[in-house]
């Protein structure tokens, strides 16, 4: 329940905004123009802007709420982005964001298999490779995020861990099973060529238990809610 006007930092192609956010979101920002064109076709943002998160083309204290879904982990200078989010937030405004924590690499399936057969060095190289190909720069626990938020003039109100290790392993393997979808995206611009029940029932059956899993203390992702005092 985040009041308007709302800003989605790293809105991408708008899929998350279309599914998860209630009603049109006032502003979406992303550096990728092709993704913004797709977001525009979805019609879930009133205004779309091409910009970096550290240089938001918005006035000071112009937003009542800011959201960012699985974006901040990819940004090398995340402090600069948090500073600019703090600038555009009104006093009393809230920032809600999700990011993975260090459990993202600690609970990968392939390194666990490699470790069981004594290939610990190879397991560690795989973790570094997986982090690199998924472009995850920032993996931090709550205390570190709290310090970054405080530097940006924001107070951490609450945190919630979710996405347990079994879900993380499913996401990891999904990268490989999703390669045909990546090829379809490159060739046709669509992730799923036949978005029908018969084509997706098996995927839905396999991932639904993880989608429905409750918050977990060993969750590999975190939901943060911060406030500008």
mmCIF file of C-alpha atoms in Angstrom:
data_model
loop_
_atom_site.group_PDB
_atom_site.id
_atom_site.type_symbol
_atom_site.label_atom_id
_atom_site.label_comp_id
_atom_site.label_asym_id
_atom_site.label_seq_id
_atom_site.Cartn_x
_atom_site.Cartn_y
_atom_site.Cartn_z
ATOM 1 C CA UNK A 1 0.000 0.000 0.000
ATOM 2 C CA UNK A 2 2.372 2.676 -1.284
ATOM 3 C CA UNK A 3 0.866 6.127 -1.914
ATOM 4 C CA UNK A 4 1.123 8.002 -5.203
ATOM 5 C CA UNK A 5 2.997 9.399 -6.948
ATOM 6 C CA UNK A 6 5.127 6.268 -7.232
ATOM 7 C CA UNK A 7 8.452 5.726 -8.997
ATOM 8 C CA UNK A 8 9.661 2.321 -10.213
ATOM 9 C CA UNK A 9 13.463 2.376 -10.434
ATOM 10 C CA UNK A 10 14.622 -0.209 -12.985
ATOM 11 C CA UNK A 11 11.142 -0.889 -14.321
ATOM 12 C CA UNK A 12 12.496 -2.869 -17.295
ATOM 13 C CA UNK A 13 9.867 -4.151 -19.712
ATOM 14 C CA UNK A 14 7.047 -3.474 -17.249
ATOM 15 C CA UNK A 15 6.143 -7.119 -16.650
ATOM 16 C CA UNK A 16 6.583 -6.917 -12.877
ATOM 17 C CA UNK A 17 4.680 -3.634 -12.708
ATOM 18 C CA UNK A 18 1.828 -5.102 -14.716
ATOM 19 C CA UNK A 19 1.509 -8.168 -12.485
ATOM 20 C CA UNK A 20 2.330 -6.860 -9.015
ATOM 21 C CA UNK A 21 1.339 -3.195 -8.798
ATOM 22 C CA UNK A 22 -2.235 -2.014 -8.394
ATOM 23 C CA UNK A 23 -3.272 0.591 -10.937
ATOM 24 C CA UNK A 24 -1.041 2.666 -13.215
ATOM 25 C CA UNK A 25 2.304 3.660 -11.699
ATOM 26 C CA UNK A 26 3.161 7.303 -12.239
ATOM 27 C CA UNK A 27 6.822 6.990 -13.319
ATOM 28 C CA UNK A 28 9.054 4.172 -14.528
ATOM 29 C CA UNK A 29 12.801 4.650 -15.031
ATOM 30 C CA UNK A 30 15.245 2.350 -16.810
ATOM 31 C CA UNK A 31 18.442 2.857 -18.853
ATOM 32 C CA UNK A 32 17.389 0.346 -21.559
ATOM 33 C CA UNK A 33 15.299 2.032 -24.232
ATOM 34 C CA UNK A 34 14.178 -1.263 -25.814
ATOM 35 C CA UNK A 35 12.774 -2.416 -22.476
ATOM 36 C CA UNK A 36 10.977 0.900 -22.031
ATOM 37 C CA UNK A 37 9.327 0.516 -25.428
ATOM 38 C CA UNK A 38 7.932 -2.817 -24.273
ATOM 39 C CA UNK A 39 6.813 -1.259 -20.995
ATOM 40 C CA UNK A 40 5.043 1.435 -22.977
ATOM 41 C CA UNK A 41 3.081 -1.194 -24.903
ATOM 42 C CA UNK A 42 1.931 -2.707 -21.609
ATOM 43 C CA UNK A 43 0.454 0.635 -20.568
ATOM 44 C CA UNK A 44 1.195 0.316 -16.842
ATOM 45 C CA UNK A 45 3.207 3.540 -16.406
ATOM 46 C CA UNK A 46 1.969 7.064 -16.997
ATOM 47 C CA UNK A 47 5.491 8.339 -17.724
ATOM 48 C CA UNK A 48 8.591 6.402 -18.796
ATOM 49 C CA UNK A 49 12.071 7.915 -18.586
ATOM 50 C CA UNK A 50 15.427 6.711 -19.874
ATOM 51 C CA UNK A 51 17.929 7.395 -17.120
ATOM 52 C CA UNK A 52 20.502 5.921 -14.756
ATOM 53 C CA UNK A 53 19.371 5.421 -11.180
ATOM 54 C CA UNK A 54 22.009 7.806 -9.860
ATOM 55 C CA UNK A 55 20.750 10.626 -12.122
ATOM 56 C CA UNK A 56 16.970 10.532 -11.872
ATOM 57 C CA UNK A 57 15.418 13.312 -14.012
ATOM 58 C CA UNK A 58 12.925 14.234 -11.302
ATOM 59 C CA UNK A 59 12.517 17.163 -8.936
ATOM 60 C CA UNK A 60 13.537 17.024 -5.290
ATOM 61 C CA UNK A 61 10.872 15.518 -3.021
ATOM 62 C CA UNK A 62 8.555 14.820 -5.964
ATOM 63 C CA UNK A 63 7.737 11.169 -5.181
ATOM 64 C CA UNK A 64 5.676 9.755 -2.315
ATOM 65 C CA UNK A 65 6.913 6.187 -2.893
ATOM 66 C CA UNK A 66 9.761 4.430 -4.692
ATOM 67 C CA UNK A 67 9.900 0.740 -5.580
ATOM 68 C CA UNK A 68 12.708 -1.317 -7.077
ATOM 69 C CA UNK A 69 12.390 -5.038 -7.746
ATOM 70 C CA UNK A 70 15.632 -7.047 -8.034
ATOM 71 C CA UNK A 71 17.570 -4.137 -9.510
ATOM 72 C CA UNK A 72 19.898 -2.645 -6.895
ATOM 73 C CA UNK A 73 22.035 -5.791 -6.709
ATOM 74 C CA UNK A 74 23.165 -5.144 -10.303
ATOM 75 C CA UNK A 75 24.424 -1.566 -9.781
ATOM 76 C CA UNK A 76 28.116 -1.104 -8.868
ATOM 77 C CA UNK A 77 27.671 2.332 -7.237
ATOM 78 C CA UNK A 78 24.491 1.472 -5.354
ATOM 79 C CA UNK A 79 25.155 4.211 -2.791
ATOM 80 C CA UNK A 80 24.808 6.891 -5.479
ATOM 81 C CA UNK A 81 21.461 5.421 -6.535
ATOM 82 C CA UNK A 82 20.176 5.348 -2.962
ATOM 83 C CA UNK A 83 21.289 8.958 -2.528
ATOM 84 C CA UNK A 84 19.261 10.074 -5.544
ATOM 85 C CA UNK A 85 16.264 8.040 -4.433
ATOM 86 C CA UNK A 86 16.514 9.852 -1.111
ATOM 87 C CA UNK A 87 16.587 13.149 -2.973
ATOM 88 C CA UNK A 88 13.372 12.556 -4.947
ATOM 89 C CA UNK A 89 11.436 11.065 -2.004
ATOM 90 C CA UNK A 90 9.191 13.344 0.013
ATOM 91 C CA UNK A 91 9.563 13.485 3.776
ATOM 92 C CA UNK A 92 7.654 10.539 5.164
ATOM 93 C CA UNK A 93 7.899 8.787 1.792
ATOM 94 C CA UNK A 94 8.842 5.123 1.570
ATOM 95 C CA UNK A 95 11.226 3.025 -0.457
ATOM 96 C CA UNK A 96 10.368 -0.662 -0.967
ATOM 97 C CA UNK A 97 12.928 -2.847 -2.705
ATOM 98 C CA UNK A 98 13.991 -6.459 -3.110
ATOM 99 C CA UNK A 99 17.527 -7.816 -3.494
ATOM 100 C CA UNK A 100 19.272 -11.170 -3.069
ATOM 101 C CA UNK A 101 21.474 -11.729 -0.048
ATOM 102 C CA UNK A 102 24.663 -13.870 0.197
ATOM 103 C CA UNK A 103 22.492 -16.983 0.292
ATOM 104 C CA UNK A 104 22.037 -16.387 -3.450
ATOM 105 C CA UNK A 105 25.385 -18.089 -4.114
ATOM 106 C CA UNK A 106 25.681 -20.111 -0.904
ATOM 107 C CA UNK A 107 22.742 -22.368 -1.821
ATOM 108 C CA UNK A 108 23.387 -23.038 -5.504
ATOM 109 C CA UNK A 109 22.754 -26.619 -6.624
ATOM 110 C CA UNK A 110 25.754 -27.231 -8.878
ATOM 111 C CA UNK A 111 28.413 -26.235 -6.294
ATOM 112 C CA UNK A 112 26.691 -28.485 -3.739
ATOM 113 C CA UNK A 113 26.989 -31.442 -6.132
ATOM 114 C CA UNK A 114 30.611 -30.599 -6.918
ATOM 115 C CA UNK A 115 31.461 -30.273 -3.232
ATOM 116 C CA UNK A 116 30.034 -33.702 -2.461
ATOM 117 C CA UNK A 117 32.467 -35.296 -4.917
ATOM 118 C CA UNK A 118 35.437 -33.331 -3.574
ATOM 119 C CA UNK A 119 35.642 -30.651 -6.279
ATOM 120 C CA UNK A 120 35.481 -27.689 -3.929
ATOM 121 C CA UNK A 121 37.731 -25.467 -6.050
ATOM 122 C CA UNK A 122 35.537 -26.012 -9.094
ATOM 123 C CA UNK A 123 32.468 -25.351 -6.946
ATOM 124 C CA UNK A 124 33.835 -21.965 -5.906
ATOM 125 C CA UNK A 125 34.699 -21.058 -9.503
ATOM 126 C CA UNK A 126 31.125 -21.932 -10.514
ATOM 127 C CA UNK A 127 29.748 -19.610 -7.821
ATOM 128 C CA UNK A 128 31.872 -16.746 -9.135
ATOM 129 C CA UNK A 129 30.842 -17.552 -12.732
ATOM 130 C CA UNK A 130 27.130 -17.723 -11.875
ATOM 131 C CA UNK A 131 27.318 -14.399 -10.057
ATOM 132 C CA UNK A 132 29.089 -12.840 -13.034
ATOM 133 C CA UNK A 133 26.691 -14.116 -15.714
ATOM 134 C CA UNK A 134 23.686 -13.031 -13.648
ATOM 135 C CA UNK A 135 25.402 -9.645 -13.167
ATOM 136 C CA UNK A 136 24.988 -9.576 -9.396
ATOM 137 C CA UNK A 137 27.379 -7.060 -7.867
ATOM 138 C CA UNK A 138 25.929 -6.449 -4.410
ATOM 139 C CA UNK A 139 25.256 -9.354 -2.045
ATOM 140 C CA UNK A 140 24.834 -7.974 1.463
ATOM 141 C CA UNK A 141 23.063 -8.723 4.714
ATOM 142 C CA UNK A 142 20.650 -6.393 6.467
ATOM 143 C CA UNK A 143 23.231 -4.448 8.488
ATOM 144 C CA UNK A 144 25.108 -3.374 5.376
ATOM 145 C CA UNK A 145 21.943 -2.290 3.590
ATOM 146 C CA UNK A 146 20.929 -0.373 6.732
ATOM 147 C CA UNK A 147 24.247 1.533 6.627
ATOM 148 C CA UNK A 148 23.826 2.366 2.924
ATOM 149 C CA UNK A 149 20.271 3.576 3.543
ATOM 150 C CA UNK A 150 21.329 5.702 6.515
ATOM 151 C CA UNK A 151 24.014 7.381 4.406
ATOM 152 C CA UNK A 152 21.276 8.255 1.896
ATOM 153 C CA UNK A 153 19.154 9.833 4.634
ATOM 154 C CA UNK A 154 16.739 6.905 4.859
ATOM 155 C CA UNK A 155 15.707 4.827 7.859
ATOM 156 C CA UNK A 156 15.236 1.073 7.557
ATOM 157 C CA UNK A 157 11.775 0.222 8.925
ATOM 158 C CA UNK A 158 11.489 -3.512 8.282
ATOM 159 C CA UNK A 159 13.024 -6.451 6.446
ATOM 160 C CA UNK A 160 11.664 -9.811 5.346
ATOM 161 C CA UNK A 161 13.627 -12.784 4.057
ATOM 162 C CA UNK A 162 11.930 -14.951 1.458
ATOM 163 C CA UNK A 163 12.753 -17.386 -1.382
ATOM 164 C CA UNK A 164 14.195 -20.377 0.527
ATOM 165 C CA UNK A 165 17.227 -22.385 -0.688
ATOM 166 C CA UNK A 166 15.097 -24.909 -2.610
ATOM 167 C CA UNK A 167 13.538 -22.045 -4.571
ATOM 168 C CA UNK A 168 16.995 -20.606 -5.272
ATOM 169 C CA UNK A 169 18.187 -23.928 -6.672
ATOM 170 C CA UNK A 170 15.118 -24.082 -8.900
ATOM 171 C CA UNK A 171 15.842 -20.558 -10.152
ATOM 172 C CA UNK A 172 19.449 -21.560 -10.848
ATOM 173 C CA UNK A 173 18.454 -24.577 -12.947
ATOM 174 C CA UNK A 174 15.739 -22.512 -14.603
ATOM 175 C CA UNK A 175 18.464 -20.412 -16.224
ATOM 176 C CA UNK A 176 19.490 -23.466 -18.233
ATOM 177 C CA UNK A 177 15.996 -24.750 -19.010
ATOM 178 C CA UNK A 178 15.102 -21.204 -20.056
ATOM 179 C CA UNK A 179 17.699 -21.029 -22.834
ATOM 180 C CA UNK A 180 15.101 -21.845 -25.537
ATOM 181 C CA UNK A 181 13.065 -18.895 -24.295
ATOM 182 C CA UNK A 182 16.137 -16.678 -24.576
ATOM 183 C CA UNK A 183 16.575 -17.807 -28.177
ATOM 184 C CA UNK A 184 12.904 -17.054 -28.860
ATOM 185 C CA UNK A 185 13.341 -13.603 -27.343
ATOM 186 C CA UNK A 186 16.337 -12.847 -29.566
ATOM 187 C CA UNK A 187 14.573 -14.078 -32.706
ATOM 188 C CA UNK A 188 11.002 -12.894 -32.173
ATOM 189 C CA UNK A 189 11.024 -10.395 -29.312
ATOM 190 C CA UNK A 190 8.829 -12.733 -27.235
ATOM 191 C CA UNK A 191 9.936 -14.849 -24.282
ATOM 192 C CA UNK A 192 7.104 -17.354 -24.750
ATOM 193 C CA UNK A 193 5.926 -18.205 -28.239
ATOM 194 C CA UNK A 194 2.726 -19.907 -27.057
ATOM 195 C CA UNK A 195 1.532 -18.345 -23.773
ATOM 196 C CA UNK A 196 -1.162 -20.972 -23.287
ATOM 197 C CA UNK A 197 -2.178 -23.273 -20.455
ATOM 198 C CA UNK A 198 -1.158 -26.427 -22.314
ATOM 199 C CA UNK A 199 2.306 -25.033 -23.029
ATOM 200 C CA UNK A 200 2.981 -23.804 -19.498
ATOM 201 C CA UNK A 201 1.154 -26.291 -17.257
ATOM 202 C CA UNK A 202 4.282 -28.339 -16.479
ATOM 203 C CA UNK A 203 6.334 -25.255 -15.630
ATOM 204 C CA UNK A 204 3.526 -23.982 -13.421
ATOM 205 C CA UNK A 205 3.253 -27.345 -11.668
ATOM 206 C CA UNK A 206 6.998 -27.447 -10.955
ATOM 207 C CA UNK A 207 7.435 -23.891 -9.699
ATOM 208 C CA UNK A 208 4.113 -23.278 -7.940
ATOM 209 C CA UNK A 209 5.314 -24.715 -4.584
ATOM 210 C CA UNK A 210 8.174 -22.202 -4.538
ATOM 211 C CA UNK A 211 5.930 -19.354 -5.640
ATOM 212 C CA UNK A 212 3.596 -20.168 -2.748
ATOM 213 C CA UNK A 213 6.358 -20.709 -0.170
ATOM 214 C CA UNK A 214 6.073 -18.464 2.914
ATOM 215 C CA UNK A 215 8.693 -16.059 4.189
ATOM 216 C CA UNK A 216 11.692 -17.954 5.516
ATOM 217 C CA UNK A 217 14.505 -17.151 7.916
ATOM 218 C CA UNK A 218 16.948 -18.810 5.522
ATOM 219 C CA UNK A 219 15.531 -16.968 2.519
ATOM 220 C CA UNK A 220 18.010 -16.042 -0.204
ATOM 221 C CA UNK A 221 16.263 -12.745 -1.040
ATOM 222 C CA UNK A 222 15.182 -9.815 1.120
ATOM 223 C CA UNK A 223 12.334 -7.336 0.990
ATOM 224 C CA UNK A 224 13.265 -3.971 2.525
ATOM 225 C CA UNK A 225 11.017 -1.109 3.551
ATOM 226 C CA UNK A 226 12.710 2.200 4.319
ATOM 227 C CA UNK A 227 11.364 5.676 5.145
ATOM 228 C CA UNK A 228 12.605 9.203 4.629
ATOM 229 C CA UNK A 229 12.206 10.961 8.034
#
